[in-house]
Short mmCIF file of C-alpha atoms and ligand atoms in Angstrom, two decimals:
data_model
loop_
_atom_site.label_atom_id
_atom_site.label_comp_id
_atom_site.label_asym_id
_atom_site.label_seq_id
_atom_site.Cartn_x
_atom_site.Cartn_y
_atom_site.Cartn_z
CA MET A 1 -217.27 73.48 157.64
CA ALA A 2 -217.68 77.16 158.36
CA ILE A 3 -216.36 78.79 161.53
CA ILE A 4 -219.42 80.01 163.44
CA LEU A 5 -219.19 83.15 165.58
CA GLN A 6 -221.81 84.93 167.65
CA VAL A 7 -221.97 88.72 167.18
CA GLU A 8 -224.54 90.83 168.99
CA ASP A 9 -222.67 93.98 169.84
CA ILE A 10 -219.84 95.74 168.02
CA VAL A 11 -217.99 96.62 171.22
CA GLU A 12 -218.46 93.42 173.24
CA ASP A 13 -217.91 91.17 170.24
CA LYS A 14 -215.00 93.10 168.79
CA THR A 15 -212.79 89.99 168.69
CA ALA A 16 -215.28 88.12 166.52
CA ILE A 17 -215.63 91.10 164.18
CA MET A 18 -211.82 91.30 163.89
CA GLN A 19 -211.67 87.60 163.09
CA ALA A 20 -214.31 88.00 160.38
CA ALA A 21 -212.54 91.08 158.99
CA ASN A 22 -209.29 89.11 158.80
CA ALA A 23 -211.09 86.33 156.95
CA ILE A 24 -212.37 88.87 154.38
CA LYS A 25 -208.89 90.40 154.06
CA SER A 26 -207.40 87.00 153.34
CA GLY A 27 -209.84 86.21 150.52
CA LYS A 28 -212.37 84.13 152.45
CA THR A 29 -216.18 84.17 152.42
CA VAL A 30 -218.20 85.36 155.42
CA ILE A 31 -221.97 85.37 155.97
CA PHE A 32 -222.93 88.48 157.95
CA PRO A 33 -226.12 90.28 159.04
CA THR A 34 -227.44 93.44 157.38
CA GLU A 35 -230.66 95.40 158.00
CA THR A 36 -232.20 93.94 154.81
CA VAL A 37 -231.17 90.27 154.56
CA TYR A 38 -228.06 88.27 155.46
CA GLY A 39 -225.19 88.76 152.98
CA LEU A 40 -222.48 86.40 151.73
CA GLY A 41 -219.43 88.61 151.61
CA ALA A 42 -215.89 88.60 150.26
CA ASN A 43 -213.28 91.18 149.26
CA ALA A 44 -214.74 93.03 146.26
CA LEU A 45 -211.28 93.89 144.91
CA ASP A 46 -210.12 90.27 144.87
CA GLU A 47 -211.26 88.41 141.77
CA LYS A 48 -210.67 84.96 143.26
CA ALA A 49 -212.66 85.83 146.40
CA ALA A 50 -215.56 87.05 144.26
CA GLU A 51 -215.53 83.77 142.34
CA LYS A 52 -215.91 81.91 145.63
CA ILE A 53 -219.20 83.75 146.20
CA TYR A 54 -220.62 82.60 142.86
CA ARG A 55 -219.54 79.04 143.59
CA ALA A 56 -220.98 79.02 147.12
CA LYS A 57 -224.37 80.20 145.89
CA GLY A 58 -224.46 78.30 142.60
CA ARG A 59 -225.09 81.71 141.05
CA PRO A 60 -224.96 82.44 137.29
CA SER A 61 -221.77 84.42 136.60
CA ASP A 62 -223.60 87.17 134.67
CA ASN A 63 -225.54 88.24 137.77
CA PRO A 64 -223.59 91.13 139.36
CA LEU A 65 -222.78 91.44 143.06
CA ILE A 66 -223.55 94.47 145.24
CA VAL A 67 -220.45 96.12 146.71
CA HIS A 68 -220.85 97.23 150.34
CA ILE A 69 -218.92 100.13 151.86
CA SER A 70 -218.64 101.40 155.44
CA ASP A 71 -218.15 105.10 154.69
CA LEU A 72 -217.94 107.56 151.82
CA ASP A 73 -214.13 107.57 151.77
CA MET A 74 -214.31 104.05 150.38
CA LEU A 75 -216.51 105.12 147.47
CA GLU A 76 -214.11 107.38 145.63
CA GLU A 77 -211.83 104.78 144.10
CA LEU A 78 -214.67 102.43 143.15
CA VAL A 79 -216.84 104.58 140.87
CA GLU A 80 -216.68 107.33 138.24
CA ASP A 81 -218.98 110.16 137.09
CA VAL A 82 -221.04 110.49 140.26
CA ASN A 83 -223.67 113.10 139.32
CA ASP A 84 -225.59 115.41 141.66
CA GLN A 85 -228.62 113.15 141.79
CA ALA A 86 -226.50 110.21 142.89
CA LYS A 87 -224.91 112.40 145.58
CA LYS A 88 -228.33 113.47 146.78
CA LEU A 89 -229.45 109.83 146.99
CA MET A 90 -226.45 109.07 149.18
CA GLU A 91 -227.12 112.05 151.44
CA LEU A 92 -230.77 111.12 151.86
CA PHE A 93 -230.66 107.35 152.18
CA TRP A 94 -227.17 106.18 153.20
CA PRO A 95 -226.50 104.34 155.35
CA GLY A 96 -229.59 102.30 154.52
CA PRO A 97 -231.41 99.84 152.24
CA LEU A 98 -230.53 101.51 148.93
CA THR A 99 -228.12 100.18 146.29
CA ILE A 100 -226.99 102.82 143.80
CA VAL A 101 -225.78 101.65 140.38
CA LEU A 102 -222.91 103.83 139.11
CA ASN A 103 -220.17 103.58 136.49
CA LYS A 104 -217.41 101.40 137.87
CA SER A 105 -213.73 102.30 138.09
CA GLU A 106 -210.95 100.02 136.90
CA LYS A 107 -210.43 98.80 140.46
CA ILE A 108 -213.62 96.73 140.45
CA PRO A 109 -213.05 93.41 138.67
CA TYR A 110 -215.52 92.41 135.95
CA SER A 111 -216.08 89.15 137.81
CA VAL A 112 -217.85 91.23 140.50
CA THR A 113 -220.10 93.10 138.04
CA GLY A 114 -220.95 90.12 135.85
CA GLY A 115 -219.12 91.82 132.97
CA LEU A 116 -221.00 95.14 133.29
CA ASP A 117 -219.31 98.58 133.27
CA THR A 118 -221.51 99.61 136.19
CA VAL A 119 -221.44 98.56 139.83
CA GLY A 120 -224.14 98.56 142.52
CA ILE A 121 -222.91 100.17 145.76
CA ARG A 122 -224.60 100.08 149.15
CA MET A 123 -223.70 101.46 152.58
CA PRO A 124 -225.68 99.32 155.03
CA SER A 125 -227.04 100.84 158.24
CA ASP A 126 -226.57 97.63 160.23
CA LYS A 127 -223.86 98.33 162.82
CA ILE A 128 -222.26 94.90 162.63
CA ALA A 129 -222.10 94.98 158.83
CA ARG A 130 -220.47 98.41 158.85
CA ALA A 131 -218.00 97.52 161.60
CA LEU A 132 -217.00 94.40 159.66
CA ILE A 133 -216.40 96.33 156.42
CA LYS A 134 -214.54 99.11 158.21
CA GLU A 135 -212.31 96.65 160.05
CA ALA A 136 -211.63 94.71 156.82
CA GLY A 137 -210.63 98.00 155.18
CA VAL A 138 -211.84 96.81 151.78
CA PRO A 139 -215.22 97.04 150.02
CA VAL A 140 -217.23 93.84 150.52
CA ALA A 141 -219.08 92.20 147.62
CA ALA A 142 -222.16 90.50 149.02
CA PRO A 143 -225.23 88.98 147.45
CA SER A 144 -228.00 87.61 149.65
CA ALA A 145 -226.70 84.57 151.56
CA ASN A 146 -229.14 82.01 150.09
CA LEU A 147 -228.51 79.36 147.46
CA SER A 148 -229.28 80.85 144.06
CA GLY A 149 -233.02 80.72 143.32
CA LYS A 150 -234.08 80.20 146.95
CA PRO A 151 -235.67 82.86 149.15
CA SER A 152 -233.18 85.26 150.77
CA ILE A 153 -232.12 84.46 154.32
CA THR A 154 -233.38 86.70 157.14
CA ASP A 155 -232.87 84.35 160.10
CA VAL A 156 -229.43 82.91 160.65
CA GLU A 157 -230.81 79.44 161.38
CA HIS A 158 -231.42 78.98 157.65
CA ALA A 159 -227.91 80.22 156.82
CA LEU A 160 -226.45 77.60 159.14
CA ARG A 161 -228.48 74.83 157.54
CA GLU A 162 -228.10 75.88 153.91
CA MET A 163 -224.59 77.34 153.76
CA SER A 164 -222.40 75.86 156.54
CA ASP A 165 -220.44 73.63 154.20
CA ARG A 166 -220.23 76.26 151.44
CA VAL A 167 -218.61 79.28 153.14
CA ASP A 168 -215.64 79.92 155.45
CA MET A 169 -217.43 81.76 158.26
CA ILE A 170 -220.94 82.58 159.49
CA LEU A 171 -221.71 85.39 161.93
CA ILE A 172 -224.71 84.54 164.05
CA SER A 173 -226.82 87.56 164.89
CA GLU A 174 -230.41 88.77 165.11
CA SER A 175 -233.07 88.40 162.42
CA SER A 176 -232.96 91.05 159.70
CA GLU A 177 -234.92 94.14 160.61
CA ILE A 178 -236.40 94.95 157.18
CA GLY A 179 -236.47 91.41 155.79
CA LEU A 180 -236.49 92.35 152.10
CA GLU A 181 -233.46 93.15 149.94
CA SER A 182 -232.42 96.73 149.22
CA THR A 183 -233.91 98.89 146.49
CA VAL A 184 -231.60 98.88 143.45
CA ILE A 185 -231.59 102.17 141.55
CA ASP A 186 -229.68 103.10 138.40
CA ALA A 187 -228.23 106.59 138.85
CA THR A 188 -225.91 106.63 135.83
CA GLY A 189 -228.23 108.70 133.61
CA GLU A 190 -230.51 111.72 133.80
CA GLU A 191 -233.38 109.64 135.10
CA LEU A 192 -233.35 107.54 138.24
CA VAL A 193 -234.52 104.06 137.31
CA ILE A 194 -235.68 101.60 139.96
CA LEU A 195 -234.30 98.19 138.95
CA ARG A 196 -235.48 96.32 142.05
CA PRO A 197 -238.22 97.66 144.36
CA GLY A 198 -237.50 97.84 148.09
CA LYS A 199 -238.42 99.75 151.21
CA ILE A 200 -237.30 103.00 149.61
CA GLY A 201 -239.63 103.01 146.60
CA LYS A 202 -241.21 105.23 144.01
CA ASN A 203 -243.50 107.06 146.47
CA THR A 204 -240.61 108.03 148.74
CA LEU A 205 -238.23 108.92 145.90
CA LYS A 206 -240.79 111.10 144.13
CA LYS A 207 -240.83 113.42 147.12
CA TYR A 208 -237.21 114.35 146.38
CA PHE A 209 -236.70 113.73 142.65
CA LYS A 210 -238.74 114.69 139.58
CA ASN A 211 -237.60 111.96 137.25
CA VAL A 212 -238.04 108.58 138.88
CA LYS A 213 -238.93 105.64 136.65
CA ILE A 214 -239.51 101.97 137.25
CA ASP A 215 -237.59 99.66 134.91
CA LYS A 216 -240.04 98.41 132.27
CA GLY A 217 -238.58 94.94 132.58
CA LEU A 218 -240.10 94.62 136.05
CA THR A 219 -243.67 94.82 134.83
CA SER A 220 -243.56 93.71 131.19
CA LYS A 221 -242.91 90.16 130.00
CA GLU A 222 -241.62 91.46 126.65
CA VAL A 223 -238.79 93.65 128.00
CA ALA A 224 -235.73 92.13 129.70
CA PRO A 225 -235.08 93.60 133.17
CA LYS A 226 -231.99 95.83 133.43
CA SER A 227 -231.04 94.22 136.70
CA PRO A 228 -229.78 90.78 135.65
CA GLY A 229 -230.92 89.25 138.95
CA MET A 230 -234.55 90.06 138.25
CA LYS A 231 -234.73 87.77 135.23
CA TYR A 232 -234.16 84.56 137.13
CA THR A 233 -236.89 82.61 138.86
CA HIS A 234 -236.26 83.80 142.32
CA TYR A 235 -237.49 83.63 145.85
CA SER A 236 -239.03 80.24 145.17
CA PRO A 237 -239.96 77.83 147.90
CA ASN A 238 -240.61 74.21 146.91
CA ALA A 239 -244.36 74.67 147.33
CA LYS A 240 -246.50 75.97 144.50
CA VAL A 241 -247.42 79.57 145.36
CA TYR A 242 -250.71 81.28 144.46
CA ILE A 243 -251.54 84.91 145.20
CA SER A 244 -255.00 86.44 145.29
CA GLU A 245 -256.72 89.68 146.29
CA ASP A 246 -259.99 87.90 146.98
CA ILE A 247 -260.27 86.47 150.49
CA ARG A 248 -263.35 84.38 149.60
CA LYS A 249 -261.56 82.88 146.65
CA ILE A 250 -258.54 82.04 148.82
CA ARG A 251 -260.90 80.40 151.33
CA SER A 252 -262.54 78.18 148.72
CA MET A 253 -259.22 77.29 147.06
CA GLU A 254 -257.83 76.31 150.42
CA GLU A 255 -260.84 74.07 151.02
CA ASN A 256 -260.50 72.42 147.60
CA PHE A 257 -256.80 71.69 148.05
CA TYR A 258 -257.44 70.43 151.58
CA ASN A 259 -260.17 68.08 150.36
CA ASP A 260 -257.78 66.80 147.68
CA GLY A 261 -255.43 65.78 150.48
CA LYS A 262 -252.83 68.48 149.76
CA LYS A 263 -250.74 70.12 152.47
CA VAL A 264 -251.87 73.71 152.08
CA ARG A 265 -251.05 76.90 154.01
CA VAL A 266 -252.50 80.40 153.70
CA LEU A 267 -250.19 83.35 154.39
CA CYS A 268 -252.16 86.43 155.39
CA GLU A 269 -252.28 89.46 157.64
CA GLU A 270 -253.15 88.85 161.26
CA ASP A 271 -256.77 90.04 161.02
CA TYR A 272 -257.65 87.27 158.55
CA VAL A 273 -255.94 84.35 160.18
CA GLU A 274 -259.11 82.94 161.76
CA VAL A 275 -260.92 82.96 158.42
CA PHE A 276 -258.79 80.09 157.14
CA ARG A 277 -258.38 76.45 158.09
CA GLU A 278 -254.57 76.64 157.72
CA GLY A 279 -253.97 80.38 158.05
CA LEU A 280 -250.56 81.67 159.16
CA SER A 281 -250.19 85.32 160.11
CA LEU A 282 -247.34 87.23 158.47
CA GLY A 283 -247.96 90.15 160.83
CA LYS A 284 -250.19 93.04 161.81
CA ASN A 285 -248.81 95.60 159.40
CA ILE A 286 -246.72 95.75 156.23
CA GLU A 287 -243.44 96.20 158.15
CA GLU A 288 -244.05 92.94 160.01
CA ILE A 289 -245.24 91.22 156.84
CA ALA A 290 -242.05 92.23 154.97
CA ARG A 291 -239.90 91.13 157.90
CA ASN A 292 -241.55 87.70 158.16
CA LEU A 293 -242.12 86.86 154.48
CA PHE A 294 -238.93 84.97 153.57
CA THR A 295 -238.87 83.03 156.83
CA ALA A 296 -242.50 82.02 156.24
CA LEU A 297 -241.68 80.80 152.71
CA ARG A 298 -238.74 78.81 154.05
CA GLN A 299 -240.76 77.50 157.00
CA ALA A 300 -243.32 76.17 154.52
CA ASP A 301 -240.54 74.11 152.91
CA ASP A 302 -239.39 72.86 156.31
CA ASP A 303 -242.99 71.77 157.01
CA LYS A 304 -243.27 70.05 153.59
CA ILE A 305 -246.14 72.32 152.54
CA GLU A 306 -247.23 71.63 148.94
CA ILE A 307 -249.45 74.66 148.28
CA ILE A 308 -249.05 78.20 149.62
CA ILE A 309 -251.84 80.69 149.00
CA CYS A 310 -250.88 84.23 149.86
CA GLN A 311 -252.95 87.34 150.27
CA TYR A 312 -252.19 90.31 147.97
CA PHE A 313 -250.89 93.30 149.97
CA HIS A 314 -251.55 96.92 149.03
CA GLY A 315 -250.36 100.26 150.27
CA GLY A 316 -247.04 102.00 149.74
CA ASP A 317 -243.47 101.20 148.79
CA LEU A 318 -242.96 98.29 151.14
CA ALA A 319 -246.16 96.58 149.96
CA ASP A 320 -245.00 97.04 146.34
CA ALA A 321 -241.67 95.44 147.22
CA VAL A 322 -243.38 92.53 149.01
CA MET A 323 -245.60 91.97 145.97
CA ASN A 324 -242.62 92.14 143.58
CA ARG A 325 -241.02 89.21 145.48
CA LEU A 326 -244.25 87.25 145.86
CA LEU A 327 -245.20 87.55 142.20
CA LYS A 328 -241.78 86.15 141.28
CA ALA A 329 -242.38 83.22 143.62
CA GLY A 330 -245.90 82.47 142.44
CA GLU A 331 -248.89 82.98 140.24
CA LEU A 332 -251.60 85.63 140.55
CA ILE A 333 -255.10 84.15 140.40
O1 LIG B 1 -230.23 94.08 150.53
C1 LIG B 1 -229.44 93.68 149.68
O2 LIG B 1 -229.23 94.28 148.62
C2 LIG B 1 -228.67 92.39 149.99
C3 LIG B 1 -227.76 92.65 151.19
C4 LIG B 1 -226.83 91.50 151.47
O3 LIG B 1 -227.07 93.84 151.00
N1 LIG B 1 -227.95 91.94 148.84
C5 LIG B 1 -228.60 91.43 147.74
O4 LIG B 1 -227.76 91.04 146.72
O5 LIG B 1 -229.80 91.32 147.67
P1 LIG B 1 -228.22 90.08 145.52
O6 LIG B 1 -226.98 89.77 144.80
O7 LIG B 1 -229.00 88.96 146.03
O8 LIG B 1 -229.07 91.02 144.61
C6 LIG B 1 -228.45 92.05 143.88
C7 LIG B 1 -229.33 92.54 142.79
C8 LIG B 1 -229.45 91.55 141.65
O9 LIG B 1 -230.76 91.57 141.15
C9 LIG B 1 -228.45 92.12 140.65
O10 LIG B 1 -228.74 91.74 139.34
C10 LIG B 1 -228.62 93.61 140.88
O11 LIG B 1 -228.79 93.75 142.25
N2 LIG B 1 -227.41 94.37 140.48
C11 LIG B 1 -226.22 94.36 141.09
N3 LIG B 1 -225.34 95.13 140.41
C12 LIG B 1 -226.00 95.63 139.35
C13 LIG B 1 -225.65 96.48 138.26
N4 LIG B 1 -224.41 96.96 138.11
N5 LIG B 1 -226.60 96.77 137.34
C14 LIG B 1 -227.86 96.27 137.48
N6 LIG B 1 -228.25 95.47 138.48
C15 LIG B 1 -227.34 95.14 139.41
MG1 LIG B 2 -230.39 87.53 146.06
#
């Protein structure tokens, strides 16, 4: 069973952070909060520790881990050929929800990168995450803290239930502020290629860079995604998930499923909740919707929901990221 520690404040809970840092240093696995989703971390320079992460999650070994750093001093020995665009990305968006894929140095084991010569690096803005990494003094490899294929974990309650007997330590803290995983961007070439959409998306990046592309594999069924993680069925709750732009269609589908005796739930923005028989509000705006999405998908499982119908959300980078996750979980109708 995992050791469970409460961490709310980096000064008041210094002892707990030190304990977690020591666990990382000695090759153990620790679930910790970040501003995006909870991470399942271990020493990124320790091959055996990295293997524990794959085992804990039941994750395919060709799916690379993101390496988290606390400050730029840590970066130098981990990567090679950092070009000006990559540096500008770091200046603009670190610390924050952006993972930058760069050529890896020899120090990073192939078990961390799933055999790739590149590595995804992120400097989280969450204070607890950064204090933990700094105290550990080593870069921390951390995928999302969920079992492979399940929605990411944004409230620690689900980490306790799903992962307690699979990791060495869990830090209990607040719910994740953003609620969706970081943007993953390939900065090894002349173009910046978005491999996984997130809060920092194409609209934001285009303000600063001329040559931003979205990986073709994200939108086309014929091309394999460059980010190995995007090819797996992901973010799936047990319920069958449908997504639609048409509120009237959602209403009539809901009625049909209900009449067939199915346990159905409609996930929508607050303004529409009264329209449905079993409507559940994800929030008033896209920030709230992003923050609540994964918990709502997991809650549906807890409530033994059989059918989820979700509204299609438009408008900006965060909406695009929400839709990227939802369309992987379900079917557009
Ligand atoms: O917000 C986040 O990024 C969270 C928190 C914990 O930081 N972490 C996270 O990790 O979402 P994970 O492992 O669940 O997702 C990492 C994604 C996967 O799709 C993986 O394939 C991709 O990033 N990735 C990692 N390294 C890569 C690389 N070198 N090249 C291409 N894709 C990479
Ligand atoms: Mg994940």
